[in-house]
Amino acid sequence: MRRNSANLAFNLTLALLCVGLSGALTSGVARAAGSEPGKDVQADAGPCIAAAADDDKTIDACGALIDNDKATKPDRVKALLARASAYDRKQMIDRAIADYDTVLRLDPSLAAAHNARGELWRRKGDRPKAIMDFGAAVKLNPDHAAAKANYKSLSLELERIGALMAVAGKPSFDCRKARRPVEKTICADPALADLDREIVASTFRTVREAQDPRQARELQRAQDQFIARRNAEFGKPDYDLQKAMRERLQRINGVDGY
């Protein structure tokens, strides 16, 4: 009886061991056939890059990778760049800038990222930040064609803005020498002063670009006649100085198609 009980216990133990071994083998086979233990599929950059044709999918797939602690820095940078481009195409400028901010914290040496962020700052109207980014891109990569073009065009734009600000509200003549009532009125009104300066500048341009001396004389004569008429008619009840100046400016700029 004791022998039978011992045999029964031995057989039961052997059966349990076999079951355990079978389970272990099955689990091992499953792991070998599937992913490695502890590997997070979200750390794979593949889905993020593959979704490039669909902005919404790019934002979702790359966002999952960006937020994954197991993602490598190069993969996170790629995902941020892809998502920033998607945000840009969707006109979500602030979010795109935020992604470029993160990219450049991770890798400040990326000239293309500086240039892309600069273009976004320019679209937002923040020229100082834009010119800084374009300058940084050119410094990092002097051969970056887009950054060089952006830096040059924005520099010229800033120069023009600075020049305009320097003469804003000032007419073409010295107000300290103004004697006529019409001149004093122009000096006292920034809008009229700007119109006067534009009229004189446009006249100078059209005279300079005239096809022949005769046409140049005719253009200058028309300007002299306008000034004479302005001086004579100013102060009359039916004379509108601003209207007359606007019409004169339009007439000048229409001479050569400007």
One Martini backbone bead per residue (centre of mass of N, CA, C, O) as a GRO file, in nm:
protein
  258
    1MET     BB    1   0.060   0.063  -0.021
    2ARG     BB    2   0.307   0.239   0.008
    3ARG     BB    3   0.410   0.191  -0.276
    4ASN     BB    4   0.163   0.317  -0.422
    5SER     BB    5   0.186   0.597  -0.295
    6ALA     BB    6   0.468   0.660  -0.398
    7ASN     BB    7   0.406   0.630  -0.699
    8LEU     BB    8   0.187   0.850  -0.711
    9ALA     BB    9   0.364   1.088  -0.623
   10PHE     BB   10   0.574   1.062  -0.848
   11ASN     BB   11   0.380   1.092  -1.088
   12LEU     BB   12   0.273   1.375  -1.008
   13THR     BB   13   0.539   1.526  -1.011
   14LEU     BB   14   0.613   1.460  -1.305
   15ALA     BB   15   0.367   1.599  -1.431
   16LEU     BB   16   0.422   1.886  -1.329
   17LEU     BB   17   0.700   1.917  -1.460
   18CYS     BB   18   0.599   1.883  -1.752
   19VAL     BB   19   0.409   2.123  -1.755
   20GLY     BB   20   0.617   2.337  -1.689
   21LEU     BB   21   0.806   2.283  -1.928
   22SER     BB   22   0.599   2.328  -2.148
   23GLY     BB   23   0.539   2.624  -2.077
   24ALA     BB   24   0.826   2.728  -2.110
   25LEU     BB   25   0.859   2.649  -2.405
   26THR     BB   26   0.619   2.804  -2.516
   27SER     BB   27   0.712   3.082  -2.421
   28GLY     BB   28   0.981   3.082  -2.574
   29VAL     BB   29   0.862   3.056  -2.857
   30ALA     BB   30   0.690   3.310  -2.846
   31ARG     BB   31   0.925   3.510  -2.807
   32ALA     BB   32   1.079   3.430  -3.061
   33ALA     BB   33   0.837   3.500  -3.261
   34GLY     BB   34   0.831   3.768  -3.133
   35SER     BB   35   0.902   3.989  -2.913
   36GLU     BB   36   1.097   4.121  -2.700
   37PRO     BB   37   1.150   4.162  -2.389
   38GLY     BB   38   1.047   4.501  -2.314
   39LYS     BB   39   0.952   4.590  -2.586
   40ASP     BB   40   0.850   4.899  -2.737
   41VAL     BB   41   0.667   4.982  -3.015
   42GLN     BB   42   0.673   5.305  -2.978
   43ALA     BB   43   0.998   5.320  -3.028
   44ASP     BB   44   0.926   5.308  -3.322
   45ALA     BB   45   0.979   5.508  -3.613
   46GLY     BB   46   0.818   5.393  -3.850
   47PRO     BB   47   0.520   5.502  -3.821
   48CYS     BB   48   0.600   5.800  -3.835
   49ILE     BB   49   0.735   5.801  -4.118
   50ALA     BB   50   0.498   5.652  -4.277
   51ALA     BB   51   0.286   5.910  -4.213
   52ALA     BB   52   0.369   6.158  -4.402
   53ALA     BB   53   0.102   6.177  -4.594
   54ASP     BB   54  -0.041   6.221  -4.299
   55ASP     BB   55  -0.078   6.457  -4.070
   56ASP     BB   56  -0.249   6.321  -3.846
   57LYS     BB   57  -0.080   6.062  -3.829
   58THR     BB   58   0.185   6.197  -3.768
   59ILE     BB   59   0.103   6.328  -3.500
   60ASP     BB   60   0.031   6.063  -3.356
   61ALA     BB   61   0.281   5.881  -3.407
   62CYS     BB   62   0.499   6.088  -3.315
   63GLY     BB   63   0.382   6.144  -3.035
   64ALA     BB   64   0.432   5.859  -2.922
   65LEU     BB   65   0.740   5.870  -2.954
   66ILE     BB   66   0.806   6.132  -2.798
   67ASP     BB   67   0.664   6.016  -2.520
   68ASN     BB   68   0.881   5.795  -2.521
   69ASP     BB   69   1.134   5.696  -2.308
   70LYS     BB   70   1.266   5.473  -2.522
   71ALA     BB   71   1.349   5.679  -2.708
   72THR     BB   72   1.570   5.798  -2.904
   73LYS     BB   73   1.711   6.087  -2.993
   74PRO     BB   74   1.705   6.059  -3.304
   75ASP     BB   75   1.405   5.971  -3.315
   76ARG     BB   76   1.287   6.221  -3.175
   77VAL     BB   77   1.386   6.424  -3.380
   78LYS     BB   78   1.240   6.309  -3.625
   79ALA     BB   79   0.955   6.334  -3.503
   80LEU     BB   80   0.958   6.641  -3.456
   81LEU     BB   81   1.005   6.723  -3.750
   82ALA     BB   82   0.753   6.586  -3.866
   83ARG     BB   83   0.545   6.734  -3.684
   84ALA     BB   84   0.620   7.023  -3.755
   85SER     BB   85   0.545   7.000  -4.055
   86ALA     BB   86   0.250   6.928  -4.006
   87TYR     BB   87   0.175   7.183  -3.850
   88ASP     BB   88   0.250   7.379  -4.075
   89ARG     BB   89   0.042   7.270  -4.288
   90LYS     BB   90  -0.196   7.335  -4.060
   91GLN     BB   91  -0.129   7.626  -3.931
   92MET     BB   92   0.037   7.540  -3.652
   93ILE     BB   93   0.275   7.738  -3.553
   94ASP     BB   94   0.323   7.714  -3.245
   95ARG     BB   95   0.368   7.405  -3.247
   96ALA     BB   96   0.603   7.402  -3.442
   97ILE     BB   97   0.792   7.577  -3.274
   98ALA     BB   98   0.798   7.391  -3.026
   99ASP     BB   99   0.937   7.156  -3.174
  100TYR     BB  100   1.191   7.313  -3.259
  101ASP     BB  101   1.282   7.378  -2.978
  102THR     BB  102   1.334   7.083  -2.896
  103VAL     BB  103   1.531   7.008  -3.115
  104LEU     BB  104   1.747   7.239  -3.034
  105ARG     BB  105   1.798   7.115  -2.754
  106LEU     BB  106   1.901   6.838  -2.861
  107ASP     BB  107   2.013   6.992  -3.152
  108PRO     BB  108   2.185   7.289  -3.229
  109SER     BB  109   2.319   7.194  -3.529
  110LEU     BB  110   2.049   7.246  -3.697
  111ALA     BB  111   2.004   7.442  -3.961
  112ALA     BB  112   1.721   7.366  -4.072
  113ALA     BB  113   1.568   7.428  -3.808
  114HIS     BB  114   1.635   7.724  -3.791
  115ASN     BB  115   1.509   7.803  -4.063
  116ALA     BB  116   1.221   7.699  -4.011
  117ARG     BB  117   1.168   7.874  -3.762
  118GLY     BB  118   1.220   8.146  -3.899
  119GLU     BB  119   0.980   8.130  -4.097
  120LEU     BB  120   0.768   8.128  -3.872
  121TRP     BB  121   0.840   8.398  -3.741
  122ARG     BB  122   0.789   8.565  -3.996
  123ARG     BB  123   0.485   8.493  -4.020
  124LYS     BB  124   0.431   8.626  -3.728
  125GLY     BB  125   0.625   8.904  -3.728
  126ASP     BB  126   0.912   8.808  -3.597
  127ARG     BB  127   1.199   8.937  -3.702
  128PRO     BB  128   1.421   8.906  -3.486
  129LYS     BB  129   1.395   8.593  -3.460
  130ALA     BB  130   1.436   8.528  -3.757
  131ILE     BB  131   1.722   8.650  -3.800
  132MET     BB  132   1.858   8.469  -3.588
  133ASP     BB  133   1.799   8.196  -3.725
  134PHE     BB  134   1.929   8.254  -3.998
  135GLY     BB  135   2.209   8.317  -3.886
  136ALA     BB  136   2.255   8.041  -3.750
  137ALA     BB  137   2.234   7.870  -4.007
  138VAL     BB  138   2.470   8.004  -4.162
  139LYS     BB  139   2.686   7.946  -3.951
  140LEU     BB  140   2.655   7.632  -3.962
  141ASN     BB  141   2.570   7.671  -4.294
  142PRO     BB  142   2.697   7.849  -4.558
  143ASP     BB  143   2.535   7.651  -4.788
  144HIS     BB  144   2.247   7.742  -4.709
  145ALA     BB  145   2.036   7.865  -4.930
  146ALA     BB  146   1.774   7.941  -4.777
  147ALA     BB  147   1.906   8.095  -4.543
  148LYS     BB  148   2.052   8.306  -4.714
  149ALA     BB  149   1.799   8.424  -4.849
  150ASN     BB  150   1.648   8.498  -4.590
  151TYR     BB  151   1.859   8.685  -4.468
  152LYS     BB  152   1.873   8.890  -4.699
  153SER     BB  153   1.571   8.972  -4.725
  154LEU     BB  154   1.532   9.058  -4.425
  155SER     BB  155   1.752   9.272  -4.414
  156LEU     BB  156   1.624   9.456  -4.628
  157GLU     BB  157   1.355   9.493  -4.484
  158LEU     BB  158   1.475   9.627  -4.228
  159GLU     BB  159   1.600   9.866  -4.373
  160ARG     BB  160   1.337   9.983  -4.485
  161ILE     BB  161   1.194  10.019  -4.217
  162GLY     BB  162   1.405  10.207  -4.094
  163ALA     BB  163   1.383  10.429  -4.310
  164LEU     BB  164   1.080  10.487  -4.273
  165MET     BB  165   1.092  10.558  -3.971
  166ALA     BB  166   1.286  10.808  -4.007
  167VAL     BB  167   1.048  10.958  -4.212
  168ALA     BB  168   0.806  10.954  -4.055
  169GLY     BB  169   0.605  11.238  -4.089
  170LYS     BB  170   0.785  11.350  -4.332
  171PRO     BB  171   0.852  11.560  -4.563
  172SER     BB  172   1.038  11.682  -4.843
  173PHE     BB  173   1.064  11.926  -4.656
  174ASP     BB  174   1.153  12.193  -4.453
  175CYS     BB  175   0.966  12.298  -4.187
  176ARG     BB  176   1.145  12.546  -4.097
  177LYS     BB  177   1.077  12.680  -4.405
  178ALA     BB  178   0.787  12.721  -4.378
  179ARG     BB  179   0.529  12.956  -4.520
  180ARG     BB  180   0.299  12.827  -4.625
  181PRO     BB  181  -0.004  12.707  -4.532
  182VAL     BB  182   0.021  12.428  -4.676
  183GLU     BB  183   0.293  12.349  -4.550
  184LYS     BB  184   0.205  12.366  -4.252
  185THR     BB  185  -0.016  12.151  -4.277
  186ILE     BB  186   0.167  11.919  -4.361
  187CYS     BB  187   0.353  11.927  -4.108
  188ALA     BB  188   0.097  11.874  -3.901
  189ASP     BB  189   0.048  11.608  -4.094
  190PRO     BB  190   0.157  11.292  -4.129
  191ALA     BB  191  -0.011  11.199  -4.374
  192LEU     BB  192   0.066  11.438  -4.561
  193ALA     BB  193   0.369  11.403  -4.539
  194ASP     BB  194   0.381  11.120  -4.668
  195LEU     BB  195   0.254  11.202  -4.936
  196ASP     BB  196   0.464  11.410  -5.021
  197ARG     BB  197   0.707  11.217  -5.023
  198GLU     BB  198   0.589  11.017  -5.233
  199ILE     BB  199   0.553  11.213  -5.466
  200VAL     BB  200   0.849  11.296  -5.496
  201ALA     BB  201   0.970  11.011  -5.528
  202SER     BB  202   0.799  10.930  -5.779
  203THR     BB  203   0.891  11.159  -5.960
  204PHE     BB  204   1.190  11.092  -5.960
  205ARG     BB  205   1.161  10.809  -6.081
  206THR     BB  206   1.014  10.879  -6.350
  207VAL     BB  207   1.227  11.074  -6.455
  208ARG     BB  208   1.470  10.876  -6.446
  209GLU     BB  209   1.293  10.649  -6.631
  210ALA     BB  210   1.280  10.791  -6.875
  211GLN     BB  211   1.314  10.751  -7.222
  212ASP     BB  212   1.339  11.071  -7.246
  213PRO     BB  213   1.384  11.407  -7.207
  214ARG     BB  214   1.096  11.492  -7.281
  215GLN     BB  215   0.946  11.316  -7.076
  216ALA     BB  216   1.086  11.429  -6.828
  217ARG     BB  217   0.980  11.722  -6.860
  218GLU     BB  218   0.678  11.652  -6.845
  219LEU     BB  219   0.680  11.529  -6.561
  220GLN     BB  220   0.790  11.782  -6.415
  221ARG     BB  221   0.571  11.979  -6.509
  222ALA     BB  222   0.333  11.834  -6.371
  223GLN     BB  223   0.440  11.879  -6.083
  224ASP     BB  224   0.455  12.189  -6.089
  225GLN     BB  225   0.150  12.228  -6.143
  226PHE     BB  226   0.049  12.095  -5.886
  227ILE     BB  227   0.184  12.291  -5.685
  228ALA     BB  228   0.053  12.548  -5.790
  229ARG     BB  229  -0.241  12.456  -5.746
  230ARG     BB  230  -0.220  12.393  -5.448
  231ASN     BB  231  -0.139  12.681  -5.353
  232ALA     BB  232  -0.394  12.830  -5.482
  233GLU     BB  233  -0.641  12.632  -5.357
  234PHE     BB  234  -0.579  12.652  -5.081
  235GLY     BB  235  -0.868  12.721  -4.868
  236LYS     BB  236  -1.088  12.639  -5.030
  237PRO     BB  237  -1.394  12.497  -4.984
  238ASP     BB  238  -1.349  12.274  -5.243
  239TYR     BB  239  -1.068  12.187  -5.115
  240ASP     BB  240  -0.887  11.869  -5.112
  241LEU     BB  241  -0.581  11.789  -5.023
  242GLN     BB  242  -0.571  11.481  -4.987
  243LYS     BB  243  -0.712  11.406  -5.249
  244ALA     BB  244  -0.512  11.547  -5.441
  245MET     BB  245  -0.263  11.381  -5.350
  246ARG     BB  246  -0.367  11.099  -5.417
  247GLU     BB  247  -0.419  11.148  -5.718
  248ARG     BB  248  -0.129  11.220  -5.786
  249LEU     BB  249   0.004  10.953  -5.702
  250GLN     BB  250  -0.159  10.772  -5.897
  251ARG     BB  251  -0.068  10.912  -6.157
  252ILE     BB  252   0.231  10.858  -6.135
  253ASN     BB  253   0.224  10.540  -6.090
  254GLY     BB  254   0.072  10.502  -6.381
  255VAL     BB  255   0.288  10.567  -6.597
  256ASP     BB  256   0.474  10.273  -6.535
  257GLY     BB  257   0.285  10.055  -6.364
  258TYR     BB  258   0.305  10.091  -6.033
   0.00000   0.00000   0.00000
